[in-house]
Short mmCIF file of C-alpha atoms and ligand atoms in Angstrom, two decimals:
data_model
loop_
_atom_site.label_atom_id
_atom_site.label_comp_id
_atom_site.label_asym_id
_atom_site.label_seq_id
_atom_site.Cartn_x
_atom_site.Cartn_y
_atom_site.Cartn_z
CA MET A 287 0.14 -0.06 0.03
CA ASP A 288 0.92 3.67 -0.63
CA ARG A 289 1.25 6.58 1.41
CA HIS A 290 -2.34 7.75 0.09
CA ASP A 291 -3.79 4.39 0.45
CA HIS A 292 -6.23 3.25 3.16
CA VAL A 293 -6.49 -0.02 4.53
CA PHE A 294 -9.61 -1.62 6.42
CA LEU A 295 -9.36 -4.16 9.08
CA ASP A 296 -11.83 -6.51 10.88
CA LYS A 297 -11.28 -5.92 14.76
CA LEU A 298 -10.84 -9.63 15.03
CA ASN A 299 -8.22 -10.25 12.54
CA HIS A 300 -5.23 -12.34 12.88
CA ALA A 301 -2.40 -10.75 14.43
CA SER A 302 -0.26 -11.48 10.91
CA ILE A 303 -2.60 -9.11 9.18
CA VAL A 304 -2.28 -6.43 11.99
CA ASP A 305 1.55 -6.63 11.55
CA GLY A 306 1.37 -6.85 7.58
CA ALA A 307 -0.68 -3.46 7.79
CA ARG A 308 2.16 -2.02 10.30
CA LEU A 309 4.66 -2.94 7.22
CA ALA A 310 2.45 -0.94 4.75
CA TYR A 311 2.63 2.83 4.48
CA GLY A 312 -0.97 3.43 4.05
CA THR A 313 -3.38 4.59 6.88
CA VAL A 314 -4.94 1.62 8.70
CA GLN A 315 -8.44 1.51 10.29
CA ARG A 316 -10.11 -1.21 12.31
CA TYR A 317 -13.98 -1.60 12.20
CA ALA A 318 -16.04 -3.53 14.59
CA HIS A 319 -16.20 -7.35 14.21
CA ASN A 320 -18.31 -7.86 10.88
CA ASP A 321 -19.91 -4.50 11.35
CA MET A 322 -20.84 -3.75 8.13
CA ALA A 323 -22.21 -0.13 9.02
CA ALA A 324 -19.06 0.83 10.72
CA LEU A 325 -16.99 -0.49 7.77
CA GLU A 326 -19.19 1.91 5.36
CA ARG A 327 -18.55 4.89 7.75
CA GLN A 328 -15.07 4.52 7.50
CA LEU A 329 -15.05 4.08 3.72
CA GLU A 330 -17.23 7.08 2.94
CA ARG A 331 -14.65 9.33 4.99
CA VAL A 332 -11.89 8.38 2.59
CA PRO A 333 -11.34 10.44 -0.75
CA ALA A 334 -13.00 8.78 -3.47
CA ASP A 335 -9.46 8.67 -5.55
CA ALA A 336 -7.61 7.19 -2.61
CA GLY A 337 -6.73 3.40 -2.83
CA LYS A 338 -8.93 1.34 -0.46
CA PHE A 339 -8.03 -2.26 0.50
CA ILE A 340 -10.36 -4.32 2.84
CA VAL A 341 -8.64 -7.34 4.74
CA THR A 342 -10.11 -9.75 6.53
CA ASP A 343 -10.12 -13.30 7.84
CA GLY A 344 -12.40 -15.56 5.89
CA LEU A 345 -12.98 -18.12 9.08
CA PHE A 346 -12.19 -16.17 12.25
CA SER A 347 -9.57 -17.99 14.14
CA MET A 348 -10.53 -17.48 17.70
CA GLU A 349 -14.64 -17.50 17.09
CA GLY A 350 -15.14 -19.82 14.32
CA ASP A 351 -17.44 -17.56 12.79
CA LEU A 352 -17.21 -16.21 8.96
CA ALA A 353 -16.65 -13.00 7.73
CA ASP A 354 -19.64 -11.28 6.09
CA LEU A 355 -18.05 -11.55 2.74
CA PRO A 356 -21.47 -10.96 0.66
CA GLY A 357 -21.49 -7.54 2.78
CA ILE A 358 -17.93 -6.79 2.16
CA VAL A 359 -18.29 -7.08 -1.61
CA GLU A 360 -21.32 -5.13 -1.75
CA LEU A 361 -19.21 -2.18 0.12
CA ALA A 362 -16.05 -2.85 -2.13
CA ARG A 363 -18.27 -2.25 -5.10
CA LYS A 364 -19.97 0.91 -4.03
CA TYR A 365 -16.54 2.40 -2.64
CA ASP A 366 -14.37 1.01 -5.45
CA ALA A 367 -12.36 -0.80 -2.82
CA LYS A 368 -10.25 -4.20 -3.20
CA ILE A 369 -10.62 -6.99 -1.05
CA MET A 370 -8.28 -9.57 0.56
CA CYS A 371 -9.42 -12.66 2.35
CA ASP A 372 -7.13 -14.69 4.82
CA ASP A 373 -8.44 -18.29 4.56
CA ALA A 374 -5.85 -19.90 6.81
CA HIS A 375 -8.89 -21.84 8.52
CA ALA A 376 -11.26 -22.04 5.54
CA PHE A 377 -9.15 -23.45 3.07
CA GLY A 378 -9.48 -27.29 2.59
CA VAL A 379 -12.83 -26.79 5.08
CA LEU A 380 -15.60 -24.30 3.42
CA GLY A 381 -16.92 -24.57 -0.29
CA PRO A 382 -18.07 -27.63 -2.39
CA THR A 383 -14.51 -28.19 -3.39
CA GLY A 384 -12.92 -26.88 -0.10
CA ALA A 385 -11.55 -23.88 -1.79
CA GLY A 386 -12.64 -21.65 0.95
CA THR A 387 -14.80 -18.88 1.77
CA ALA A 388 -15.12 -17.21 -1.31
CA GLU A 389 -16.52 -20.47 -3.10
CA HIS A 390 -18.63 -21.18 0.08
CA TYR A 391 -20.48 -17.75 -0.71
CA GLY A 392 -20.11 -18.08 -4.63
CA LEU A 393 -17.91 -14.85 -4.64
CA GLU A 394 -14.65 -16.17 -6.03
CA GLN A 395 -14.61 -13.50 -8.94
CA GLU A 396 -15.37 -10.72 -6.49
CA THR A 397 -12.49 -11.47 -3.93
CA ASP A 398 -9.45 -9.71 -5.38
CA LEU A 399 -6.88 -11.70 -3.30
CA VAL A 400 -6.84 -14.91 -1.19
CA MET A 401 -4.26 -15.67 1.32
CA THR A 402 -3.66 -18.92 2.83
CA THR A 403 -1.12 -20.56 5.12
CA PHE A 404 0.18 -24.22 4.48
CA SER A 405 0.24 -24.73 8.27
CA LYS A 406 -3.46 -25.62 8.80
CA SER A 407 -5.21 -27.99 6.36
CA LEU A 408 -2.24 -28.61 4.15
CA ALA A 409 0.03 -29.93 7.04
CA SER A 410 3.13 -28.07 6.05
CA LEU A 411 4.70 -24.45 6.36
CA GLY A 412 4.65 -21.50 4.30
CA GLY A 413 1.73 -19.90 2.49
CA VAL A 414 0.48 -18.44 -0.76
CA VAL A 415 -1.32 -15.38 -2.19
CA ALA A 416 -3.54 -15.86 -5.08
CA GLY A 417 -4.65 -13.30 -7.40
CA PRO A 418 -4.42 -11.57 -10.76
CA GLU A 419 -1.11 -12.17 -12.55
CA SER A 420 -0.07 -8.43 -12.33
CA VAL A 421 -0.90 -8.31 -8.57
CA ILE A 422 1.08 -11.23 -8.14
CA HIS A 423 4.02 -10.11 -9.97
CA TYR A 424 3.83 -6.29 -8.30
CA LEU A 425 4.17 -8.38 -4.80
CA LYS A 426 7.07 -10.52 -6.17
CA HIS A 427 8.94 -7.34 -6.73
CA HIS A 428 7.64 -5.31 -3.91
CA ALA A 429 6.88 -7.37 -0.77
CA ARG A 430 9.94 -7.01 1.22
CA SER A 431 9.04 -9.81 3.54
CA LEU A 432 8.97 -12.28 0.44
CA ILE A 433 12.08 -10.83 -1.21
CA PHE A 434 14.10 -10.97 1.86
CA SER A 435 13.26 -14.46 3.38
CA ALA A 436 14.35 -17.77 2.09
CA SER A 437 11.90 -19.66 0.12
CA MET A 438 10.11 -22.72 1.20
CA PRO A 439 12.16 -26.05 1.13
CA PRO A 440 11.27 -28.77 -1.38
CA SER A 441 9.90 -31.10 1.32
CA ALA A 442 7.53 -28.68 2.70
CA VAL A 443 6.42 -27.93 -1.12
CA ALA A 444 5.98 -31.57 -1.61
CA THR A 445 3.65 -32.04 1.47
CA VAL A 446 1.47 -29.29 0.14
CA LEU A 447 0.91 -30.81 -3.13
CA GLY A 448 0.42 -34.23 -1.50
CA ALA A 449 -2.30 -32.57 0.73
CA LEU A 450 -3.74 -30.55 -2.31
CA ASP A 451 -4.32 -33.92 -4.03
CA ILE A 452 -5.70 -35.28 -0.90
CA ILE A 453 -8.39 -32.52 -0.83
CA GLU A 454 -9.35 -32.89 -4.42
CA ARG A 455 -9.60 -36.63 -4.77
CA GLU A 456 -10.97 -37.27 -1.04
CA PRO A 457 -13.73 -35.09 -0.41
CA GLU A 458 -15.28 -37.74 2.09
CA ARG A 459 -12.90 -36.39 4.53
CA ARG A 460 -14.50 -32.97 4.50
CA GLU A 461 -17.90 -34.52 4.85
CA GLN A 462 -16.51 -36.29 7.91
CA LEU A 463 -15.22 -33.31 9.43
CA TRP A 464 -18.50 -31.37 9.09
CA HIS A 465 -20.25 -34.55 10.25
CA ASN A 466 -17.94 -34.33 13.26
CA THR A 467 -18.53 -30.50 13.72
CA ARG A 468 -22.37 -30.68 13.85
CA ARG A 469 -22.05 -33.29 16.31
CA MET A 470 -19.76 -31.46 18.55
CA GLN A 471 -21.28 -28.34 18.23
CA LYS A 472 -24.97 -29.89 18.97
CA GLY A 473 -23.48 -31.96 21.80
CA LEU A 474 -21.85 -28.58 23.33
CA LYS A 475 -24.92 -26.53 23.07
CA GLU A 476 -27.10 -29.25 24.71
CA LEU A 477 -24.80 -29.29 27.72
CA GLY A 478 -25.61 -25.83 28.18
CA TYR A 479 -21.95 -24.19 26.79
CA ASP A 480 -21.57 -20.94 25.34
CA ILE A 481 -19.90 -21.86 21.89
CA GLY A 482 -20.40 -18.25 20.78
CA GLY A 483 -21.03 -17.57 16.80
CA SER A 484 -18.93 -20.71 15.71
CA GLU A 485 -20.19 -22.19 12.35
CA SER A 486 -17.24 -24.11 11.75
CA PRO A 487 -14.81 -26.85 12.70
CA ILE A 488 -13.18 -24.20 15.29
CA ILE A 489 -15.29 -24.46 18.25
CA PRO A 490 -14.49 -21.92 21.03
CA VAL A 491 -15.94 -22.76 24.52
CA VAL A 492 -16.24 -19.86 26.40
CA ILE A 493 -15.27 -19.95 30.08
CA GLY A 494 -14.51 -16.40 30.92
CA GLU A 495 -11.98 -15.75 33.63
CA LEU A 496 -8.50 -17.01 33.21
CA GLU A 497 -7.81 -19.29 36.17
CA PRO A 498 -10.95 -21.48 35.90
CA MET A 499 -10.19 -21.80 32.00
CA LEU A 500 -7.02 -23.00 32.81
CA ILE A 501 -8.04 -25.38 35.53
CA PHE A 502 -10.69 -26.63 32.91
CA TRP A 503 -7.98 -26.92 30.37
CA LYS A 504 -5.67 -29.28 32.69
CA GLU A 505 -8.77 -31.28 33.80
CA LEU A 506 -9.37 -32.14 29.84
CA PHE A 507 -5.90 -32.47 29.24
CA ASP A 508 -5.37 -35.13 32.04
CA ALA A 509 -8.13 -37.11 30.80
CA GLY A 510 -6.57 -37.26 27.35
CA ILE A 511 -8.28 -34.44 25.53
CA PHE A 512 -6.22 -31.64 24.22
CA THR A 513 -7.89 -28.38 23.60
CA ASN A 514 -5.97 -24.81 23.02
CA PRO A 515 -6.37 -22.24 26.42
CA VAL A 516 -6.96 -18.81 24.38
CA THR A 517 -5.94 -16.00 26.92
CA PRO A 518 -5.92 -12.12 26.17
CA PRO A 519 -4.39 -10.58 23.98
CA ALA A 520 -5.65 -13.12 21.67
CA VAL A 521 -9.08 -12.51 22.90
CA PRO A 522 -10.71 -9.78 25.06
CA ASP A 523 -10.54 -9.89 28.83
CA HIS A 524 -12.95 -12.08 30.68
CA SER A 525 -13.59 -14.05 27.63
CA CYS A 526 -11.00 -16.74 28.03
CA ARG A 527 -11.61 -19.87 26.13
CA LEU A 528 -10.78 -23.48 25.22
CA ARG A 529 -10.65 -23.71 21.47
CA ILE A 530 -11.53 -27.16 20.00
CA SER A 531 -10.29 -27.80 16.57
CA MET A 532 -12.00 -30.80 14.90
CA MET A 533 -10.49 -32.82 12.46
CA ALA A 534 -11.75 -35.29 9.80
CA THR A 535 -9.87 -38.40 11.38
CA HIS A 536 -12.18 -37.92 14.82
CA THR A 537 -14.72 -40.59 15.11
CA ASP A 538 -18.20 -40.45 16.63
CA ASP A 539 -16.28 -42.19 19.71
CA HIS A 540 -13.89 -39.49 19.91
CA VAL A 541 -16.62 -36.90 19.85
CA ASP A 542 -18.67 -38.78 22.25
CA ALA A 543 -15.45 -39.09 24.71
CA VAL A 544 -15.10 -35.51 24.55
CA LEU A 545 -18.46 -34.47 25.19
CA ASP A 546 -18.35 -36.93 28.45
CA ALA A 547 -15.48 -35.26 29.58
CA PHE A 548 -16.91 -31.77 29.18
CA ALA A 549 -20.01 -32.79 31.16
CA GLN A 550 -18.05 -34.25 33.85
CA VAL A 551 -15.52 -31.11 34.33
CA GLY A 552 -18.17 -28.73 33.60
CA ARG A 553 -20.85 -30.07 36.22
CA ALA A 554 -17.76 -30.52 38.84
CA MET A 555 -16.54 -26.98 38.31
CA ALA A 556 -20.28 -25.50 38.36
CA VAL A 557 -19.47 -23.88 35.02
CA ILE A 558 -22.91 -25.50 33.36
C1 PLP B 710 -5.96 -16.34 10.25
C2 PLP B 710 -4.57 -16.70 10.32
N1 PLP B 710 -3.92 -16.53 9.17
C3 PLP B 710 -2.47 -16.41 9.29
C4 PLP B 710 -1.85 -17.21 10.09
C5 PLP B 710 -0.33 -17.57 10.49
O1 PLP B 710 -0.17 -19.01 9.70
P1 PLP B 710 1.36 -19.45 9.74
O2 PLP B 710 2.18 -18.32 10.74
O3 PLP B 710 1.14 -20.39 10.55
O4 PLP B 710 1.78 -19.55 8.37
C6 PLP B 710 -2.70 -17.90 11.11
C7 PLP B 710 -2.12 -19.12 12.13
O5 PLP B 710 -2.65 -19.13 13.20
C8 PLP B 710 -4.04 -17.55 11.08
O6 PLP B 710 -4.80 -18.40 12.11
#
C-alpha cells in the first residue's frame, strides 16, 4: 500500500494481518467485528480517488464464525475498494471443493486476493497469495518480507502438493469433518456451553476468567483431551476460552468421549 492508500481491517483479524498492515505505508483503520455499518462509515470518509483495501479473515481463528463476505463485496463495489481474504482456517474446509470462504459464498470472482497458510489443512509450513497475475508480479517485486526471506524447502512444498491432491480426490474427508463438527457443536450446546457464533470446525468454549479456564484445560488434558487454552491478548479480557479444532480423522467415539469429559468437568466446576 502507498502513503495515500487506506487499509480497513476487521477488529478480530489475525495478528499477522495487523503486523502486515504495520509494514504498509497506508492509513490503517479497524472496524468492529463483521460490522458492515461501521466499515461503511470508514469507507465513506476516505477520498474517492484514494486506494482502498479491505482485509479480513475468512473464518475467524478464535471465534469460528465467518466473515460477512457478501456485505464486504457490496461495500467494495460501492466504494471502489479491493478485498483480500485470509483463508488460513477455511482452505480445505469451506466450499464445495474446499477452496475456501469465497467459494462457500460463490464470490470467487469478487474476492481480489486470497491468502492461505500451508500450516493448517495443508499440514506444512509457508503460505500462498492467489490473485490476478499482474498483482502477484507486483508483490514479487515489492513485498519486502517475501524478497528478503528464504524460499520454502522442497520437502515442505511436496507436502503441500500431496495435501492438495488429497483435498481434491478425497472429499469424503471434508464431509466427515463437517459431520464431526455438527455433532460436537450440537452436544456442547445441549450441555449448556457458550460456543459463541461458531459455524465451523473451530469451536470456542467460552469459560470467562483465566484461572477457571486453565483449571478446566488441565482437567481435560489429564483426561486425554487436548484443547487450546486461549487467553488475552488473543481474545478480550474475561472471555478466556478453550478452543476445539475438529479433524476429519475424529470418530463418533472420540466426539462422545470429549462430550462426556466436558459434561463431567463442567458439572464438577459448576460451569454448566
Ligand atoms: C487467520 C490466520 N492467518 C495467518 C496465520 C499464520 O499462519 P502461519 O504463521 O502458521 O503460516 C494464522 C495462524 O494461526 C491464522 O490463524
